[in-house]
């Protein structure tokens, strides 16, 4: 691959003057004199923004990274995770051989050859299936991997194993938004490209910490504001973007639909709705309007813990804009009413005619690297590739025709990931193959989840690193990383892009090869006779032809030529579809649906025993379960341990000082961590970052209650008690005291700026 190196020199010069990058230490490999042989164009492996990057290869190794200026979204920017991601590739912790417990559950994991590992897996899966039926084996998949692999997992489960139980970690992520999109708009994708932010007069961000979780998108928010766009932020914590918002709404966790209904109430009262749009392009308005009448600002303010005038002001700012965007993320979606919350947000956009124009729309900010593609290509319990329905006779028949199987052979709907846990405990699911997820950090109520995985007769994990979950497996197969394969992902915009391979995986196999080899040993090799990821992609394209997420017109070449292609793209001469709903919504009648969604409180409300609301989420330095980012020295140093964020009023009341050890207790469990006393969180709310495992895991505390339709857990709201701990917890005793002091110092320094600069919530 020949690349004009002058752009890199220019880029490096820019970095010297650009604050954002100055804050990011330059990895040492950038400074060495190694002669770079190749610059491999690819994308970041972490979040859904999928920033374009070059991996720098020297002597057969990935030695560094450069941001790509030619990718239309990040334009030469990367966040701290992106600049350090390359350090995973040759990390000493990489698994290089299969590991197996040779003498039963109590024996240690020992290195074995691939043949022995694969034969054991096949033999044990077959034993379980013979004794207890095909559905006794489940597949638990993930979305931070390519479309090709996500697609392959769905086909592997249904065709090679013949089980109906396949689902994935997106269930824990944006599945509420999927539910809302499907019910109200008919298409499960962001309505707008991110660049639409530059055409908006108002952007309403609710439940999304854009600054820390989608850092590169933040630059679009700032540019929009520079052009006069108003920014409204609703979050129980004053996140970095909330500090620059025109209006900050520090709402009580779990009360989003009340706020949104209240805003609709004001819009109606003040005549800020678009009656032509409602009449011509929607159905169900009368019911939504009637319901909104019951949400006057005074009532809403009481429920949400806000001032009534703030609700009115939010509605005015939003309703008076010519073009307005709403962005939601997990703050609003990780709730037992997550789908309702999404529907209530969509109601606002529909009532004001904010769809199908530049700068007008509603989108969820999809989180995982391939969180968009992963939810379309058929690794969900009820889904076939292309967002087809597993219970739809036509969809079944079509996919069977592509796969070359009989309709009776295709299993029906299985359990969503969160319902696999009770099924394991009931011994209904007895074996599991898990890839690209670390549920023993990421599932709610971890003590129960751990019992479930331990109760399996046989458990296989495929991961590049020994995760907390892999520690429990009977066989661990080394997985590959993004730098070690070719394949596509679909970014949070709905843009299909492509990873290119920089180096070979250390264990000699790519995941798709491992899966195909397992299929062959299960006697189904004829259905998995791919020679490359491209073969898999071409079959995926065919599966999606004419379906809701249509990739038929997208080829590897076209992705490279166009800098990505937005689906739907029904034919090779079609340019792709950056903005949805310009003419019609995704239902046969072309109209969107209003939904009347009454506010229902979270499943657990504070009481005398558990007086706080506990919420959980992310920090900029770590990605999800932390199994990757906790191994990268710079990221680890910046946030080595979890903490408990609380307001100084609460701290004073309980006699807690910044840095004290505190214990948080809920109905599920307890954990001890240092207190971080701030003014940037509601005084009734606690926050713990969830990127840590074992006794440092926030999910020891969280409520496993599920949203009824999509079965997503309520990670964002549960009742909790807080007290000073008598001393450090076990985990702190076993680490170097000096390291701990340094970490606490750094943690204090981080939000110190925030503590000084907090304007009072308006
Ligand atoms: N640095 C980093 N970036 C990431 C990730 C990561 O792990 N680390 N993960 C990626 C993934 S998979 C995802 S899903 C996204 C997640 O991206 P976000 O959803 O932005 O991140 P979270 O921290 O989970 O939650 C967002 C905000 O919700 C707020 N919140 C809590 N409760 C409520 C509530 O009841 N209502 C409202 N309105 N807000 C509430 C929290 O205070 C928090 O600021 O990030 C992606 N990007
Ligand atoms: N309390 C609380 N819990 C949460 C959340 C929260 O906000 N609060 N957020 C939830 C959300 S939004 C999400 S998305 C989930 C995510 O939770 P997880 O599914 O646990 O996410 P990851 O940490 O990305 O796990 C991916 C695993 O796959 C491995 N991996 C990465 N790439 C590849 C690959 O190409 N091949 C293979 N074989 N393995 C690979 C990584 O090493 C890692 O161990 O967590 C959820 N849990
Ligand atoms: S914003 Fe997301 S995709 Fe971009 S560099 Fe950071 S983690 Fe990677
Ligand atoms: Mo996520």
mmCIF file of C-alpha atoms in Angstrom, residues 421-671:
data_model
loop_
_atom_site.group_PDB
_atom_site.id
_atom_site.type_symbol
_atom_site.label_atom_id
_atom_site.label_comp_id
_atom_site.label_asym_id
_atom_site.label_seq_id
_atom_site.Cartn_x
_atom_site.Cartn_y
_atom_site.Cartn_z
ATOM 1 C CA UNK A 421 -28.673 -16.441 32.668
ATOM 2 C CA UNK A 422 -31.800 -17.846 34.371
ATOM 3 C CA UNK A 423 -31.921 -20.588 31.714
ATOM 4 C CA UNK A 424 -28.379 -21.621 32.722
ATOM 5 C CA UNK A 425 -29.402 -21.682 36.366
ATOM 6 C CA UNK A 426 -32.415 -23.865 35.464
ATOM 7 C CA UNK A 427 -30.018 -26.186 33.618
ATOM 8 C CA UNK A 428 -31.974 -25.614 30.436
ATOM 9 C CA UNK A 429 -28.837 -24.167 28.829
ATOM 10 C CA UNK A 430 -25.941 -26.488 29.722
ATOM 11 C CA UNK A 431 -23.129 -25.399 27.420
ATOM 12 C CA UNK A 432 -22.126 -22.091 25.899
ATOM 13 C CA UNK A 433 -19.784 -20.691 23.277
ATOM 14 C CA UNK A 434 -18.937 -17.069 24.009
ATOM 15 C CA UNK A 435 -17.115 -14.661 21.716
ATOM 16 C CA UNK A 436 -16.336 -10.941 21.987
ATOM 17 C CA UNK A 437 -17.996 -10.219 25.298
ATOM 18 C CA UNK A 438 -16.974 -10.174 28.954
ATOM 19 C CA UNK A 439 -20.282 -10.692 30.756
ATOM 20 C CA UNK A 440 -18.682 -11.364 34.139
ATOM 21 C CA UNK A 441 -17.943 -7.664 34.263
ATOM 22 C CA UNK A 442 -20.821 -6.408 32.142
ATOM 23 C CA UNK A 443 -23.974 -8.210 33.242
ATOM 24 C CA UNK A 444 -26.058 -6.798 36.077
ATOM 25 C CA UNK A 445 -26.184 -8.599 39.439
ATOM 26 C CA UNK A 446 -22.828 -10.266 38.835
ATOM 27 C CA UNK A 447 -22.998 -12.704 41.711
ATOM 28 C CA UNK A 448 -26.007 -14.381 40.105
ATOM 29 C CA UNK A 449 -24.430 -14.203 36.643
ATOM 30 C CA UNK A 450 -21.293 -15.865 37.964
ATOM 31 C CA UNK A 451 -23.320 -18.708 39.481
ATOM 32 C CA UNK A 452 -24.993 -19.192 36.111
ATOM 33 C CA UNK A 453 -21.756 -19.458 34.105
ATOM 34 C CA UNK A 454 -20.220 -21.708 36.773
ATOM 35 C CA UNK A 455 -23.230 -24.018 36.564
ATOM 36 C CA UNK A 456 -22.581 -24.801 32.883
ATOM 37 C CA UNK A 457 -21.448 -28.338 32.060
ATOM 38 C CA UNK A 458 -19.146 -26.950 29.401
ATOM 39 C CA UNK A 459 -18.096 -23.387 28.590
ATOM 40 C CA UNK A 460 -15.903 -22.066 25.756
ATOM 41 C CA UNK A 461 -14.599 -18.497 25.389
ATOM 42 C CA UNK A 462 -12.846 -16.998 22.367
ATOM 43 C CA UNK A 463 -10.924 -13.861 23.353
ATOM 44 C CA UNK A 464 -7.538 -12.281 22.568
ATOM 45 C CA UNK A 465 -6.973 -11.855 26.335
ATOM 46 C CA UNK A 466 -7.840 -13.905 29.417
ATOM 47 C CA UNK A 467 -10.919 -11.960 30.501
ATOM 48 C CA UNK A 468 -12.740 -12.306 33.830
ATOM 49 C CA UNK A 469 -15.215 -14.484 31.918
ATOM 50 C CA UNK A 470 -12.544 -16.601 30.222
ATOM 51 C CA UNK A 471 -11.143 -17.388 33.678
ATOM 52 C CA UNK A 472 -14.242 -19.556 34.211
ATOM 53 C CA UNK A 473 -14.129 -21.354 30.864
ATOM 54 C CA UNK A 474 -13.319 -25.017 30.282
ATOM 55 C CA UNK A 475 -11.630 -24.128 26.990
ATOM 56 C CA UNK A 476 -10.272 -20.727 25.960
ATOM 57 C CA UNK A 477 -9.399 -20.160 22.316
ATOM 58 C CA UNK A 478 -7.163 -17.220 21.366
ATOM 59 C CA UNK A 479 -9.157 -14.658 19.428
ATOM 60 C CA UNK A 480 -7.784 -12.134 16.992
ATOM 61 C CA UNK A 481 -7.821 -8.342 17.195
ATOM 62 C CA UNK A 482 -9.074 -5.883 14.594
ATOM 63 C CA UNK A 483 -5.559 -5.230 13.318
ATOM 64 C CA UNK A 484 -5.248 -8.879 12.362
ATOM 65 C CA UNK A 485 -8.081 -9.229 9.900
ATOM 66 C CA UNK A 486 -10.013 -7.706 7.058
ATOM 67 C CA UNK A 487 -13.706 -6.985 7.325
ATOM 68 C CA UNK A 488 -16.413 -4.363 7.607
ATOM 69 C CA UNK A 489 -18.102 -2.570 10.462
ATOM 70 C CA UNK A 490 -21.032 -0.176 10.410
ATOM 71 C CA UNK A 491 -20.400 3.010 12.365
ATOM 72 C CA UNK A 492 -22.837 4.845 14.594
ATOM 73 C CA UNK A 493 -23.900 6.851 11.533
ATOM 74 C CA UNK A 494 -24.935 3.733 9.581
ATOM 75 C CA UNK A 495 -21.852 4.026 7.386
ATOM 76 C CA UNK A 496 -20.352 0.707 6.352
ATOM 77 C CA UNK A 497 -16.531 0.939 6.508
ATOM 78 C CA UNK A 498 -13.652 -1.465 6.272
ATOM 79 C CA UNK A 499 -10.790 -2.713 8.436
ATOM 80 C CA UNK A 500 -7.628 -3.850 6.671
ATOM 81 C CA UNK A 501 -5.229 -6.412 8.028
ATOM 82 C CA UNK A 502 -1.897 -5.103 9.312
ATOM 83 C CA UNK A 503 -0.334 -8.240 10.825
ATOM 84 C CA UNK A 504 -1.101 -11.918 11.433
ATOM 85 C CA UNK A 505 -2.710 -13.034 14.709
ATOM 86 C CA UNK A 506 -0.196 -14.413 17.240
ATOM 87 C CA UNK A 507 -2.037 -17.726 17.552
ATOM 88 C CA UNK A 508 -2.027 -18.235 13.804
ATOM 89 C CA UNK A 509 -5.804 -18.191 13.274
ATOM 90 C CA UNK A 510 -8.427 -15.564 12.684
ATOM 91 C CA UNK A 511 -11.770 -15.922 14.477
ATOM 92 C CA UNK A 512 -13.672 -16.620 11.261
ATOM 93 C CA UNK A 513 -11.304 -19.501 10.518
ATOM 94 C CA UNK A 514 -11.767 -20.899 14.022
ATOM 95 C CA UNK A 515 -15.561 -20.777 13.656
ATOM 96 C CA UNK A 516 -15.517 -22.342 10.193
ATOM 97 C CA UNK A 517 -13.189 -25.085 11.433
ATOM 98 C CA UNK A 518 -15.544 -25.832 14.337
ATOM 99 C CA UNK A 519 -18.420 -26.020 11.830
ATOM 100 C CA UNK A 520 -16.423 -28.452 9.711
ATOM 101 C CA UNK A 521 -15.724 -30.688 12.699
ATOM 102 C CA UNK A 522 -19.424 -30.554 13.557
ATOM 103 C CA UNK A 523 -20.073 -32.041 10.126
ATOM 104 C CA UNK A 524 -21.437 -28.829 8.561
ATOM 105 C CA UNK A 525 -18.368 -27.709 6.654
ATOM 106 C CA UNK A 526 -20.245 -27.440 3.355
ATOM 107 C CA UNK A 527 -22.167 -24.414 4.690
ATOM 108 C CA UNK A 528 -18.979 -22.659 5.785
ATOM 109 C CA UNK A 529 -16.680 -23.075 2.805
ATOM 110 C CA UNK A 530 -15.414 -19.486 2.789
ATOM 111 C CA UNK A 531 -11.925 -18.626 1.613
ATOM 112 C CA UNK A 532 -11.848 -15.118 3.081
ATOM 113 C CA UNK A 533 -13.894 -12.497 4.938
ATOM 114 C CA UNK A 534 -14.816 -11.138 1.513
ATOM 115 C CA UNK A 535 -16.667 -14.375 0.710
ATOM 116 C CA UNK A 536 -18.594 -14.013 3.953
ATOM 117 C CA UNK A 537 -19.421 -10.387 3.157
ATOM 118 C CA UNK A 538 -20.691 -11.289 -0.282
ATOM 119 C CA UNK A 539 -23.031 -13.869 1.224
ATOM 120 C CA UNK A 540 -24.158 -11.325 3.813
ATOM 121 C CA UNK A 541 -24.928 -8.847 1.014
ATOM 122 C CA UNK A 542 -27.102 -11.424 -0.672
ATOM 123 C CA UNK A 543 -28.917 -12.174 2.598
ATOM 124 C CA UNK A 544 -29.737 -8.486 3.026
ATOM 125 C CA UNK A 545 -30.864 -7.935 -0.554
ATOM 126 C CA UNK A 546 -34.224 -6.156 -0.498
ATOM 127 C CA UNK A 547 -34.320 -6.274 3.321
ATOM 128 C CA UNK A 548 -34.563 -3.373 5.750
ATOM 129 C CA UNK A 549 -30.820 -2.975 6.195
ATOM 130 C CA UNK A 550 -29.933 -3.537 2.570
ATOM 131 C CA UNK A 551 -26.173 -3.987 1.887
ATOM 132 C CA UNK A 552 -26.631 -5.488 -1.563
ATOM 133 C CA UNK A 553 -25.036 -2.530 -3.352
ATOM 134 C CA UNK A 554 -22.069 -2.263 -0.964
ATOM 135 C CA UNK A 555 -18.749 -3.796 -2.024
ATOM 136 C CA UNK A 556 -15.292 -3.682 -0.461
ATOM 137 C CA UNK A 557 -14.126 -1.570 -3.413
ATOM 138 C CA UNK A 558 -16.978 0.909 -3.114
ATOM 139 C CA UNK A 559 -16.308 1.348 0.618
ATOM 140 C CA UNK A 560 -12.713 2.302 -0.172
ATOM 141 C CA UNK A 561 -13.672 4.602 -3.034
ATOM 142 C CA UNK A 562 -16.380 6.497 -1.138
ATOM 143 C CA UNK A 563 -14.858 6.521 2.372
ATOM 144 C CA UNK A 564 -17.700 4.249 3.506
ATOM 145 C CA UNK A 565 -21.249 3.642 2.285
ATOM 146 C CA UNK A 566 -24.434 4.375 4.233
ATOM 147 C CA UNK A 567 -27.099 1.650 4.129
ATOM 148 C CA UNK A 568 -29.668 1.135 2.685
ATOM 149 C CA UNK A 569 -27.780 0.725 -0.562
ATOM 150 C CA UNK A 570 -29.923 -1.467 -2.823
ATOM 151 C CA UNK A 571 -27.738 -1.616 -5.948
ATOM 152 C CA UNK A 572 -24.125 -1.161 -6.993
ATOM 153 C CA UNK A 573 -24.895 2.140 -8.733
ATOM 154 C CA UNK A 574 -26.707 3.490 -5.640
ATOM 155 C CA UNK A 575 -24.604 5.998 -3.625
ATOM 156 C CA UNK A 576 -26.016 4.962 -0.224
ATOM 157 C CA UNK A 577 -28.369 6.824 2.125
ATOM 158 C CA UNK A 578 -26.761 9.198 4.654
ATOM 159 C CA UNK A 579 -30.059 10.721 5.855
ATOM 160 C CA UNK A 580 -33.180 8.634 6.447
ATOM 161 C CA UNK A 581 -36.864 9.555 6.266
ATOM 162 C CA UNK A 582 -36.610 12.333 3.704
ATOM 163 C CA UNK A 583 -39.750 11.097 2.027
ATOM 164 C CA UNK A 584 -41.115 8.223 3.997
ATOM 165 C CA UNK A 585 -40.696 6.308 7.234
ATOM 166 C CA UNK A 586 -39.947 2.612 7.308
ATOM 167 C CA UNK A 587 -43.505 1.249 7.420
ATOM 168 C CA UNK A 588 -45.608 0.097 4.456
ATOM 169 C CA UNK A 589 -47.781 3.241 4.678
ATOM 170 C CA UNK A 590 -44.648 5.412 4.934
ATOM 171 C CA UNK A 591 -45.889 7.082 8.122
ATOM 172 C CA UNK A 592 -44.222 7.290 11.523
ATOM 173 C CA UNK A 593 -46.040 6.244 14.694
ATOM 174 C CA UNK A 594 -46.634 8.360 17.786
ATOM 175 C CA UNK A 595 -46.837 6.441 21.057
ATOM 176 C CA UNK A 596 -48.590 7.628 24.184
ATOM 177 C CA UNK A 597 -46.115 6.634 26.915
ATOM 178 C CA UNK A 598 -47.062 7.454 30.494
ATOM 179 C CA UNK A 599 -44.201 8.009 32.932
ATOM 180 C CA UNK A 600 -43.623 4.918 35.071
ATOM 181 C CA UNK A 601 -41.014 5.156 37.849
ATOM 182 C CA UNK A 602 -37.868 2.995 37.828
ATOM 183 C CA UNK A 603 -38.172 -0.505 39.267
ATOM 184 C CA UNK A 604 -36.342 0.468 42.443
ATOM 185 C CA UNK A 605 -36.844 3.819 44.163
ATOM 186 C CA UNK A 606 -34.811 5.124 47.122
ATOM 187 C CA UNK A 607 -36.194 4.392 50.588
ATOM 188 C CA UNK A 608 -34.973 4.656 54.172
ATOM 189 C CA UNK A 609 -32.585 1.724 53.921
ATOM 190 C CA UNK A 610 -31.291 2.618 50.452
ATOM 191 C CA UNK A 611 -31.609 6.407 50.256
ATOM 192 C CA UNK A 612 -29.482 7.104 47.141
ATOM 193 C CA UNK A 613 -29.975 6.439 43.448
ATOM 194 C CA UNK A 614 -26.954 4.616 42.054
ATOM 195 C CA UNK A 615 -26.110 5.067 38.386
ATOM 196 C CA UNK A 616 -23.217 3.537 36.449
ATOM 197 C CA UNK A 617 -21.382 4.282 33.218
ATOM 198 C CA UNK A 618 -18.097 5.182 31.626
ATOM 199 C CA UNK A 619 -14.983 7.308 31.727
ATOM 200 C CA UNK A 620 -12.976 8.437 28.729
ATOM 201 C CA UNK A 621 -9.988 6.202 29.469
ATOM 202 C CA UNK A 622 -11.628 2.788 29.478
ATOM 203 C CA UNK A 623 -13.683 0.776 27.043
ATOM 204 C CA UNK A 624 -16.524 -1.378 28.372
ATOM 205 C CA UNK A 625 -15.425 -4.262 30.598
ATOM 206 C CA UNK A 626 -11.877 -2.863 30.496
ATOM 207 C CA UNK A 627 -10.429 -6.199 29.432
ATOM 208 C CA UNK A 628 -8.515 -4.365 26.730
ATOM 209 C CA UNK A 629 -7.985 -0.826 28.037
ATOM 210 C CA UNK A 630 -6.931 -1.890 31.544
ATOM 211 C CA UNK A 631 -3.911 -3.510 29.865
ATOM 212 C CA UNK A 632 -2.754 -0.323 28.097
ATOM 213 C CA UNK A 633 -0.299 1.432 30.432
ATOM 214 C CA UNK A 634 -1.346 5.034 29.832
ATOM 215 C CA UNK A 635 -5.077 4.308 30.072
ATOM 216 C CA UNK A 636 -4.626 2.098 33.100
ATOM 217 C CA UNK A 637 -2.583 4.757 34.867
ATOM 218 C CA UNK A 638 -5.188 7.424 34.239
ATOM 219 C CA UNK A 639 -7.975 5.370 35.821
ATOM 220 C CA UNK A 640 -6.577 2.266 37.538
ATOM 221 C CA UNK A 641 -9.430 1.624 39.987
ATOM 222 C CA UNK A 642 -13.114 2.425 40.336
ATOM 223 C CA UNK A 643 -14.440 5.170 42.614
ATOM 224 C CA UNK A 644 -17.732 6.413 43.972
ATOM 225 C CA UNK A 645 -18.716 9.851 42.749
ATOM 226 C CA UNK A 646 -20.931 11.806 45.162
ATOM 227 C CA UNK A 647 -21.958 15.393 45.793
ATOM 228 C CA UNK A 648 -20.254 17.399 48.527
ATOM 229 C CA UNK A 649 -23.591 17.983 50.326
ATOM 230 C CA UNK A 650 -24.090 14.246 50.679
ATOM 231 C CA UNK A 651 -20.458 13.849 51.699
ATOM 232 C CA UNK A 652 -20.753 16.468 54.423
ATOM 233 C CA UNK A 653 -23.938 14.941 55.753
ATOM 234 C CA UNK A 654 -22.283 11.533 56.047
ATOM 235 C CA UNK A 655 -18.909 12.827 57.262
ATOM 236 C CA UNK A 656 -17.113 11.595 54.157
ATOM 237 C CA UNK A 657 -14.033 13.371 52.834
ATOM 238 C CA UNK A 658 -12.650 13.172 49.317
ATOM 239 C CA UNK A 659 -10.540 10.024 49.030
ATOM 240 C CA UNK A 660 -12.107 8.226 52.014
ATOM 241 C CA UNK A 661 -12.952 4.571 51.539
ATOM 242 C CA UNK A 662 -16.710 4.208 51.228
ATOM 243 C CA UNK A 663 -18.976 1.202 50.906
ATOM 244 C CA UNK A 664 -21.981 1.206 48.585
ATOM 245 C CA UNK A 665 -24.650 -1.371 49.315
ATOM 246 C CA UNK A 666 -27.672 -2.441 47.296
ATOM 247 C CA UNK A 667 -30.112 -5.357 47.472
ATOM 248 C CA UNK A 668 -27.665 -7.381 45.292
ATOM 249 C CA UNK A 669 -24.325 -6.762 46.943
ATOM 250 C CA UNK A 670 -21.778 -4.254 48.135
ATOM 251 C CA UNK A 671 -18.435 -2.816 47.119
#
